[in-house]
Short mmCIF file of C-alpha atoms and ligand atoms in Angstrom, two decimals:
data_model
loop_
_atom_site.label_atom_id
_atom_site.label_comp_id
_atom_site.label_asym_id
_atom_site.label_seq_id
_atom_site.Cartn_x
_atom_site.Cartn_y
_atom_site.Cartn_z
CA MET A 252 46.03 82.70 141.95
CA GLY A 253 47.74 79.80 143.69
CA TYR A 254 50.16 78.10 141.37
CA ILE A 255 52.11 74.95 142.17
CA GLU A 256 54.94 74.08 139.81
CA PRO A 257 54.18 71.09 137.57
CA ALA A 258 55.64 67.69 138.43
CA PRO A 259 59.10 67.00 136.99
CA ILE A 260 57.77 65.33 133.88
CA LYS A 261 59.89 64.81 130.76
CA ASP A 262 57.93 66.57 128.05
CA LEU A 263 55.40 69.13 129.16
CA GLU A 264 54.45 69.95 125.55
CA ASN A 265 53.14 66.39 125.15
CA PRO A 266 49.37 66.53 125.83
CA PHE A 267 49.30 63.39 127.92
CA GLU A 268 52.28 64.34 130.05
CA SER A 269 50.61 67.73 130.36
CA MET A 270 47.48 66.04 131.69
CA MET A 271 49.46 64.10 134.31
CA SER A 272 51.21 67.26 135.42
CA ARG A 273 47.84 68.94 136.10
CA PHE A 274 46.75 65.79 137.99
CA HIS A 275 49.86 66.18 140.13
CA ILE A 276 49.12 69.86 140.90
CA ALA A 277 45.49 69.17 141.78
CA ALA A 278 46.49 66.23 144.00
CA GLN A 279 48.85 68.52 145.92
CA HIS A 280 46.13 71.12 146.46
CA LEU A 281 43.85 68.37 147.75
CA GLY A 282 46.59 66.97 149.99
CA LEU A 283 45.94 63.55 148.48
CA ASP A 284 47.85 60.87 150.39
CA ASP A 285 50.46 58.83 148.53
CA GLU A 286 48.44 55.61 148.60
CA VAL A 287 45.39 57.12 146.92
CA TYR A 288 47.62 59.09 144.52
CA ASN A 289 49.17 55.82 143.37
CA VAL A 290 45.80 54.08 143.05
CA LEU A 291 44.42 56.89 140.88
CA LYS A 292 47.55 57.08 138.75
CA SER A 293 47.60 53.39 137.86
CA PRO A 294 45.21 51.85 135.32
CA ALA A 295 42.99 49.11 136.77
CA ARG A 296 43.30 46.76 133.80
CA GLN A 297 45.21 46.62 130.52
CA VAL A 298 44.37 44.16 127.76
CA ILE A 299 46.42 43.65 124.60
CA VAL A 300 45.20 41.26 121.89
CA SER A 301 46.53 40.01 118.57
CA LEU A 302 43.93 40.02 115.82
CA PRO A 303 44.73 37.89 112.74
CA ILE A 304 42.52 39.14 109.89
CA THR A 305 42.07 37.71 106.40
CA MET A 306 42.56 40.62 104.02
CA ASP A 307 40.69 40.97 100.73
CA ASP A 308 43.67 39.57 98.78
CA GLY A 309 43.59 36.37 100.87
CA SER A 310 46.68 37.21 102.96
CA ILE A 311 46.55 37.19 106.75
CA GLN A 312 47.61 40.29 108.61
CA VAL A 313 47.99 40.48 112.38
CA PHE A 314 46.79 43.67 114.11
CA GLU A 315 47.34 44.66 117.71
CA GLY A 316 44.32 45.80 119.73
CA TYR A 317 44.22 47.45 123.16
CA ARG A 318 41.72 48.24 125.87
CA VAL A 319 42.78 50.02 129.04
CA ILE A 320 40.39 50.46 131.91
CA HIS A 321 41.79 53.22 134.05
CA SER A 322 39.13 53.18 136.75
CA THR A 323 35.78 51.64 137.64
CA ILE A 324 35.55 53.40 140.99
CA LEU A 325 32.57 55.59 139.99
CA GLY A 326 30.88 52.97 137.80
CA PRO A 327 31.36 51.00 134.57
CA SER A 328 34.19 52.41 132.50
CA LYS A 329 33.51 54.51 129.42
CA GLY A 330 35.72 55.54 126.54
CA GLY A 331 36.20 55.48 122.80
CA VAL A 332 38.04 53.09 120.49
CA ARG A 333 40.58 54.67 118.16
CA TYR A 334 41.74 53.24 114.80
CA ASP A 335 45.03 54.86 113.90
CA MET A 336 48.62 53.91 113.09
CA GLY A 337 49.79 56.03 116.04
CA VAL A 338 47.89 53.95 118.62
CA ASN A 339 50.14 52.56 121.36
CA ILE A 340 49.64 51.35 124.90
CA ASP A 341 51.02 54.51 126.57
CA GLU A 342 48.69 56.78 124.65
CA VAL A 343 45.71 54.52 125.36
CA LYS A 344 46.61 54.51 129.08
CA ALA A 345 46.74 58.32 129.20
CA LEU A 346 43.50 58.74 127.28
CA ALA A 347 41.78 56.26 129.63
CA ALA A 348 42.78 58.35 132.67
CA TRP A 349 41.55 61.46 130.90
CA MET A 350 38.09 59.82 130.57
CA THR A 351 38.00 59.10 134.31
CA TRP A 352 38.46 62.80 135.10
CA LYS A 353 36.06 63.96 132.41
CA CYS A 354 33.20 61.72 133.61
CA ALA A 355 33.86 62.71 137.22
CA VAL A 356 33.81 66.46 136.44
CA VAL A 357 30.34 66.27 134.90
CA ASP A 358 29.20 63.87 137.63
CA ILE A 359 28.08 60.98 135.49
CA PRO A 360 28.39 57.52 137.07
CA TYR A 361 31.20 56.17 134.92
CA GLY A 362 34.83 55.32 135.26
CA GLY A 363 37.30 55.87 132.42
CA ALA A 364 38.65 53.62 129.66
CA LYS A 365 40.04 53.81 126.16
CA GLY A 366 40.73 51.34 123.38
CA GLY A 367 42.45 51.26 120.07
CA ILE A 368 43.74 49.20 117.18
CA LYS A 369 46.99 50.06 115.45
CA CYS A 370 45.81 50.20 111.83
CA ASN A 371 45.24 52.60 108.96
CA PRO A 372 41.48 52.47 108.29
CA ARG A 373 41.87 54.71 105.20
CA ALA A 374 43.94 51.98 103.54
CA MET A 375 41.44 49.20 104.35
CA SER A 376 38.21 48.12 102.67
CA ALA A 377 34.89 48.23 104.53
CA GLY A 378 34.96 44.43 104.69
CA GLU A 379 38.44 44.37 106.24
CA ILE A 380 37.44 46.99 108.82
CA GLU A 381 34.29 45.02 109.63
CA ARG A 382 36.24 41.78 110.21
CA LEU A 383 38.78 43.65 112.33
CA THR A 384 36.03 45.31 114.41
CA ARG A 385 34.16 42.04 114.97
CA SER A 386 37.35 40.19 115.87
CA TYR A 387 38.38 42.94 118.34
CA THR A 388 34.92 42.90 119.95
CA GLU A 389 34.90 39.11 120.24
CA SER A 390 38.28 39.16 121.95
CA MET A 391 36.95 41.80 124.39
CA VAL A 392 33.72 39.99 125.23
CA ASP A 393 34.82 39.51 128.84
CA VAL A 394 36.00 43.13 129.10
CA PHE A 395 33.05 44.97 127.53
CA GLY A 396 29.53 44.93 128.94
CA PRO A 397 26.79 47.44 129.71
CA ASP A 398 27.59 47.12 133.42
CA ARG A 399 31.36 46.73 132.96
CA ASP A 400 32.93 48.72 130.15
CA ILE A 401 31.17 50.66 127.39
CA PRO A 402 33.07 51.62 124.22
CA ALA A 403 32.24 54.55 121.92
CA PRO A 404 33.64 56.10 118.73
CA ASP A 405 36.94 57.99 118.62
CA MET A 406 39.40 58.92 115.85
CA GLY A 407 38.87 56.60 112.86
CA THR A 408 35.65 55.03 114.15
CA GLY A 409 32.00 56.10 113.99
CA PRO A 410 28.40 54.81 114.07
CA ARG A 411 29.19 52.09 111.49
CA GLU A 412 31.88 50.48 113.69
CA MET A 413 29.68 50.86 116.78
CA ALA A 414 26.87 48.97 115.00
CA TRP A 415 29.31 46.09 114.23
CA MET A 416 30.55 46.08 117.82
CA MET A 417 27.02 46.00 119.19
CA ASP A 418 26.10 43.17 116.83
CA ALA A 419 29.24 41.10 117.53
CA TYR A 420 28.80 41.47 121.29
CA SER A 421 25.07 40.68 121.05
CA ARG A 422 25.72 37.52 119.00
CA SER A 423 28.20 36.26 121.58
CA LYS A 424 25.57 36.73 124.30
CA GLY A 425 22.68 35.29 122.26
CA MET A 426 20.56 38.41 122.72
CA THR A 427 20.48 42.05 121.65
CA VAL A 428 22.51 44.19 124.06
CA ASN A 429 22.41 47.71 122.62
CA ALA A 430 23.62 49.39 125.84
CA VAL A 431 27.09 47.84 125.37
CA VAL A 432 28.27 50.67 123.10
CA THR A 433 27.27 54.28 122.51
CA GLY A 434 27.51 56.43 119.41
CA LYS A 435 25.34 53.93 117.48
CA PRO A 436 23.17 54.85 114.50
CA ILE A 437 19.80 56.21 115.71
CA VAL A 438 17.87 53.14 114.42
CA LEU A 439 20.02 50.86 116.60
CA GLY A 440 19.34 52.89 119.73
CA GLY A 441 21.61 55.91 119.21
CA SER A 442 20.49 59.09 120.95
CA LEU A 443 19.02 62.14 119.32
CA GLY A 444 21.24 65.14 119.98
CA ARG A 445 24.49 63.12 120.11
CA THR A 446 25.98 64.60 116.91
CA GLU A 447 25.84 68.18 118.15
CA ALA A 448 26.31 67.35 121.86
CA THR A 449 29.97 68.31 122.23
CA GLY A 450 29.60 71.63 120.39
CA ARG A 451 26.47 72.33 122.37
CA GLY A 452 28.31 71.75 125.64
CA VAL A 453 31.05 74.12 124.45
CA MET A 454 28.35 76.74 123.85
CA VAL A 455 26.86 76.22 127.34
CA SER A 456 30.32 76.45 128.97
CA ALA A 457 31.17 79.59 126.97
CA LEU A 458 27.94 81.34 127.98
CA ALA A 459 28.39 80.35 131.64
CA ALA A 460 31.96 81.69 131.66
CA MET A 461 30.94 84.88 129.85
CA GLU A 462 28.33 85.52 132.50
CA LYS A 463 31.06 85.41 135.16
CA LEU A 464 33.27 87.74 133.10
CA LYS A 465 30.31 90.03 132.35
CA ILE A 466 30.74 89.61 128.59
CA ASN A 467 27.44 90.23 126.80
CA PRO A 468 26.98 87.51 124.12
CA TYR A 469 25.28 90.01 121.81
CA LYS A 470 28.36 92.22 121.88
CA ALA A 471 30.94 89.44 121.99
CA THR A 472 33.32 88.33 119.23
CA PHE A 473 34.52 84.75 118.82
CA ALA A 474 37.28 82.91 116.95
CA VAL A 475 36.85 79.15 116.48
CA GLN A 476 39.77 76.95 115.43
CA GLY A 477 38.55 73.77 113.70
CA PHE A 478 35.32 73.54 111.72
CA GLY A 479 34.50 69.87 112.21
CA ASN A 480 31.92 68.27 114.47
CA VAL A 481 32.80 70.26 117.60
CA GLY A 482 33.83 73.64 116.14
CA SER A 483 31.05 74.06 113.61
CA PHE A 484 28.23 73.23 116.05
CA ALA A 485 29.77 75.42 118.78
CA ALA A 486 30.04 78.32 116.28
CA LEU A 487 26.50 77.81 114.97
CA LEU A 488 24.90 77.62 118.41
CA LEU A 489 26.81 80.67 119.68
CA ALA A 490 25.84 82.66 116.56
CA GLU A 491 22.21 81.65 117.17
CA ARG A 492 22.55 83.17 120.64
CA GLY A 493 23.71 86.53 119.31
CA GLY A 494 27.47 86.01 119.14
CA THR A 495 29.57 87.39 116.28
CA ILE A 496 31.90 84.70 114.96
CA VAL A 497 34.60 86.77 113.28
CA SER A 498 36.90 83.88 112.42
CA VAL A 499 36.80 80.12 111.85
CA SER A 500 39.50 77.82 110.52
CA ASP A 501 40.12 74.31 109.33
CA ILE A 502 42.94 72.39 107.74
CA SER A 503 42.73 74.67 104.66
CA GLY A 504 43.45 77.89 106.64
CA ALA A 505 41.57 80.56 108.59
CA TYR A 506 38.74 82.82 107.44
CA TYR A 507 38.03 86.26 108.85
CA ASN A 508 35.09 88.64 108.57
CA GLU A 509 34.98 91.55 110.96
CA LYS A 510 31.17 91.79 110.63
CA GLY A 511 30.69 88.14 111.50
CA ILE A 512 30.71 84.99 109.37
CA ASN A 513 27.37 83.46 108.40
CA ILE A 514 27.95 80.08 110.05
CA GLN A 515 24.97 78.32 108.50
CA GLU A 516 26.29 79.28 105.05
CA ALA A 517 29.81 78.17 105.99
CA ILE A 518 28.50 74.76 107.12
CA GLU A 519 26.52 74.33 103.91
CA PHE A 520 29.59 75.31 101.89
CA ARG A 521 31.79 72.83 103.79
CA ASN A 522 29.26 70.01 103.36
CA LEU A 523 29.30 70.47 99.58
CA ASN A 524 33.06 71.00 99.40
CA ASN A 525 34.67 67.75 100.63
CA GLY A 526 34.44 68.86 104.24
CA THR A 527 36.67 71.95 104.00
CA LEU A 528 36.17 75.74 103.78
CA GLU A 529 38.71 76.12 100.94
CA GLY A 530 37.22 78.69 98.54
CA PHE A 531 34.60 80.02 101.01
CA LEU A 532 33.73 83.55 99.89
CA GLY A 533 31.91 84.77 103.00
CA ALA A 534 35.20 85.83 104.63
CA GLU A 535 38.76 86.86 103.86
CA LYS A 536 41.40 84.14 104.06
CA ILE A 537 44.12 84.68 106.67
CA ASP A 538 46.99 82.58 107.99
CA GLY A 539 45.75 79.66 110.09
CA ASN A 540 48.00 80.49 113.06
CA ASP A 541 46.80 84.12 113.17
CA LEU A 542 43.35 83.01 114.32
CA LEU A 543 44.70 82.20 117.78
CA THR A 544 45.99 85.71 118.40
CA LEU A 545 43.07 87.73 117.02
CA GLU A 546 41.58 90.60 119.00
CA VAL A 547 38.41 88.71 120.12
CA ASP A 548 36.57 88.19 123.41
CA VAL A 549 36.43 84.40 123.21
CA LEU A 550 38.81 81.90 121.63
CA ILE A 551 37.59 78.34 121.04
CA PRO A 552 40.31 75.85 120.04
CA ALA A 553 38.29 72.93 118.64
CA ALA A 554 40.68 71.23 116.22
CA LYS A 555 43.52 69.33 117.83
CA GLU A 556 45.85 69.05 120.81
CA ASP A 557 48.79 71.27 121.68
CA VAL A 558 48.05 74.45 119.67
CA ILE A 559 48.42 76.98 122.52
CA THR A 560 52.00 76.66 123.66
CA ALA A 561 54.65 78.61 125.55
CA GLU A 562 55.60 80.11 122.16
CA ASN A 563 52.29 81.77 121.29
CA ALA A 564 50.46 82.05 124.65
CA ASN A 565 51.83 85.54 125.27
CA ASN A 566 50.20 86.86 122.10
CA ILE A 567 46.70 85.66 122.88
CA LYS A 568 44.31 88.58 123.29
CA ALA A 569 41.05 86.80 124.11
CA ARG A 570 39.67 87.18 127.64
CA LEU A 571 38.27 83.67 127.64
CA ILE A 572 39.43 80.36 126.14
CA VAL A 573 36.88 77.55 125.88
CA GLU A 574 38.57 74.26 125.03
CA GLY A 575 36.50 72.26 122.56
CA ALA A 576 39.47 70.06 121.63
CA ASN A 577 41.22 67.67 124.01
CA GLY A 578 44.52 69.04 125.27
CA PRO A 579 44.76 72.18 123.09
CA THR A 580 46.85 74.02 125.71
CA SER A 581 50.24 72.70 126.80
CA SER A 582 50.88 72.84 130.53
CA LYS A 583 53.84 75.18 129.95
CA ALA A 584 51.35 77.66 128.48
CA ASP A 585 49.04 77.37 131.52
CA LYS A 586 51.12 79.72 133.67
CA ILE A 587 51.42 82.35 130.92
CA ILE A 588 47.66 82.30 130.25
CA ASN A 589 46.96 82.42 133.96
CA ASP A 590 49.34 85.35 134.53
CA LYS A 591 47.61 87.26 131.75
CA GLY A 592 44.31 86.86 133.62
CA ILE A 593 42.64 84.88 130.82
CA MET A 594 39.92 82.52 132.03
CA VAL A 595 40.04 78.97 130.61
CA ALA A 596 37.04 76.63 130.52
CA PRO A 597 39.22 73.50 130.36
CA ASP A 598 38.73 70.51 128.04
CA ILE A 599 37.64 68.00 130.70
CA LEU A 600 34.77 70.37 131.52
CA ALA A 601 33.97 72.23 128.29
CA ASN A 602 33.96 69.28 125.87
CA ALA A 603 32.20 66.81 128.18
CA GLY A 604 28.83 67.35 126.44
CA GLY A 605 29.60 64.41 124.15
CA VAL A 606 30.18 61.86 126.90
CA THR A 607 27.15 63.25 128.74
CA VAL A 608 24.85 62.48 125.82
CA SER A 609 26.58 59.09 125.40
CA TYR A 610 25.55 58.45 128.98
CA PHE A 611 21.98 59.43 128.02
CA GLU A 612 22.14 56.96 125.13
CA TRP A 613 23.06 54.19 127.58
CA VAL A 614 20.30 55.29 129.99
CA GLN A 615 17.70 55.23 127.17
CA ASN A 616 18.89 51.78 126.00
CA ARG A 617 18.57 50.41 129.51
CA LEU A 618 15.13 51.97 129.93
CA GLY A 619 14.08 50.61 126.53
CA TYR A 620 12.80 54.10 125.76
CA LYS A 621 13.64 57.04 123.49
CA TRP A 622 13.89 60.63 124.61
CA THR A 623 13.08 63.58 122.38
CA ALA A 624 15.94 65.83 121.23
CA GLU A 625 14.44 68.55 123.38
CA ARG A 626 14.71 66.40 126.53
CA VAL A 627 18.27 65.33 125.70
CA ASN A 628 19.34 68.96 125.16
CA ARG A 629 17.60 70.27 128.26
CA ARG A 630 19.19 67.61 130.50
CA SER A 631 22.67 67.91 129.02
CA ASP A 632 22.56 71.71 129.24
CA ARG A 633 21.71 71.38 132.92
CA ILE A 634 24.56 68.94 133.58
CA MET A 635 27.05 71.16 131.75
CA LYS A 636 25.90 74.32 133.55
CA ASP A 637 25.95 72.62 136.98
CA ALA A 638 29.44 71.24 136.32
CA PHE A 639 30.65 74.68 135.30
CA ASP A 640 29.26 76.21 138.50
CA VAL A 641 30.90 73.55 140.70
CA VAL A 642 34.29 74.04 138.99
CA TYR A 643 33.99 77.82 139.20
CA LYS A 644 33.18 77.68 142.92
CA THR A 645 36.10 75.31 143.48
CA SER A 646 38.46 77.68 141.67
CA LEU A 647 37.46 80.45 144.09
CA GLN A 648 37.63 78.17 147.12
CA TYR A 649 41.16 76.92 146.35
CA ASP A 650 42.27 80.12 144.58
CA VAL A 651 43.37 78.15 141.51
CA PRO A 652 42.71 78.46 137.76
CA MET A 653 39.62 76.71 136.38
CA ARG A 654 41.69 73.88 134.89
CA ILE A 655 43.19 72.88 138.21
CA ALA A 656 39.78 73.34 139.82
CA ALA A 657 38.27 70.84 137.34
CA TYR A 658 40.96 68.28 138.23
CA ILE A 659 40.39 68.96 141.94
CA VAL A 660 36.64 68.31 141.55
CA ALA A 661 37.29 65.10 139.60
CA ILE A 662 40.08 63.68 141.76
CA ASP A 663 38.28 64.54 144.98
CA LYS A 664 35.15 62.69 143.81
CA VAL A 665 37.03 59.58 142.73
CA ALA A 666 39.27 59.59 145.83
CA LYS A 667 36.33 59.95 148.24
CA THR A 668 34.40 57.17 146.48
CA TYR A 669 37.47 54.95 146.62
CA LYS A 670 37.83 55.53 150.35
CA PHE A 671 34.16 54.70 151.00
CA ARG A 672 34.31 51.58 148.87
CA GLY A 673 37.56 50.50 150.50
CA GLY A 674 40.22 48.10 149.26
CA TYR A 675 41.86 44.90 150.39
P1 NAD B 986 36.63 66.62 113.27
O1 NAD B 986 37.55 65.68 112.57
O2 NAD B 986 35.16 66.57 112.99
O3 NAD B 986 37.09 68.14 112.98
C1 NAD B 986 38.39 68.61 113.16
C2 NAD B 986 38.48 69.97 112.46
O4 NAD B 986 39.74 70.57 112.75
C3 NAD B 986 38.38 69.90 110.94
O5 NAD B 986 37.65 71.02 110.47
C4 NAD B 986 39.86 70.02 110.50
O6 NAD B 986 39.99 70.54 109.19
C5 NAD B 986 40.33 70.98 111.54
N1 NAD B 986 41.78 71.04 111.70
C6 NAD B 986 42.68 70.02 111.73
N2 NAD B 986 43.92 70.50 111.90
C7 NAD B 986 43.81 71.84 111.96
C8 NAD B 986 44.72 72.89 112.13
N3 NAD B 986 46.03 72.66 112.25
N4 NAD B 986 44.26 74.17 112.18
C9 NAD B 986 42.94 74.44 112.06
N5 NAD B 986 42.02 73.46 111.91
C10 NAD B 986 42.45 72.19 111.85
O7 NAD B 986 36.93 66.42 114.83
P2 NAD B 986 36.00 66.78 116.06
O8 NAD B 986 35.17 65.61 116.39
O9 NAD B 986 35.34 68.10 115.81
O10 NAD B 986 37.09 66.92 117.21
C11 NAD B 986 37.88 68.08 117.38
C12 NAD B 986 38.58 68.03 118.72
O11 NAD B 986 37.59 67.89 119.75
C13 NAD B 986 39.54 66.86 118.93
O12 NAD B 986 40.56 67.30 119.82
C14 NAD B 986 38.68 65.84 119.66
O13 NAD B 986 39.46 64.94 120.43
C15 NAD B 986 37.87 66.75 120.55
N6 NAD B 986 36.62 66.17 121.04
C16 NAD B 986 35.66 65.72 120.18
C17 NAD B 986 34.48 65.22 120.70
C18 NAD B 986 33.35 64.77 119.80
O14 NAD B 986 32.29 64.41 120.33
N7 NAD B 986 33.49 64.82 118.49
C19 NAD B 986 34.30 65.12 122.09
C20 NAD B 986 35.30 65.60 122.94
C21 NAD B 986 36.45 66.13 122.40
#
């Protein structure tokens, strides 16, 4: 397969630098001219705000909040808001670009954005987090908007924070505007099917890739790293379609059962056990790192970034990797995986089921109508399958791995739209 060396970027094991290096390779394959390359590389807007918040003890603490809009070329920008001490402007910028490519790959009419507040939500009371969320939203009233920029949950935020954001924005406008954020509680206009959407998209991508590789799901074995929202739903839905999930893991370690783990039982155990599989008796406990190199047909990293690296890529035995997590494979590992002939359904394709159903939430809010779970699933499955087929075809056309093909599809779409729209 055609392989262009990555751009001379400082730290290729850093997930965001890794992402930019794939952007660079795809841009070269497309023959993107320098002007458009620079437009697509640079974020459209960056906002940094100071948020003075009265804490429960009466003191005033100042937090820093960010929102970066990478692109609005395809439509209003979309992306989560992260609450974490590690939040900084460079990370937010990179994650915003990532959202542009992800939305473009699955062909939903959104640009990309990301936001964040540098804080430790675990050390704050619900009241403090509510004041911080409302203050952040108020300071972003001219940035956010259902036709401008639509936030969603990310690390450290969830339906509760989205409800506060929706309410704060709505108060400032003097009317209820539920389409301004997605990932809301169902009663506030959240979509059915959103919770399992990312895992479901991973399942659809895995089955589509297995069809190309002629792997029969009923005979296939799977290992799934991470047993949270993405990993557990992906494992459950694949098991329901005949797959044998021989190993799953979480922060407590990995669990192996050659005959297949009963995923429904594992989920029930986790739900009653503080969210972890520690003590699960339906499988033998093995070292967490060993999961990645098991003799399985399909490996699904669905925990965190940067777990498949130049150090362990050579030992991977799976024929297919389906990336549930964002950035689980470093770009140094790409070449090794590619040389071994392993197919990768890359993150910006395989985990885009979540943003797809977020888009459906926004569509339903704007229609003032609710879809059934069945309709949500049917439409998101179709989008995921179509996106897979387009990326697969592109990988054959350009003779490149699926990851580069996904970037080619995304960059080509945004670049063409930019050229039609024109600039100054
Ligand atoms: P989560 O917090 O629900 O679950 C994460 C899981 O990974 C937990 O089971 C945790 O114990 C496990 N884990 C953490 N470190 C681990 C390690 N070193 N080894 C094995 N397991 C480990 O998170 P999530 O929402 O499932 O997200 C997982 C990944 O998917 C992240 O990279 C996230 O960015 C990405 N993602 C999530 C969504 C979504 O809709 N939730 C959408 C797109 C991408």
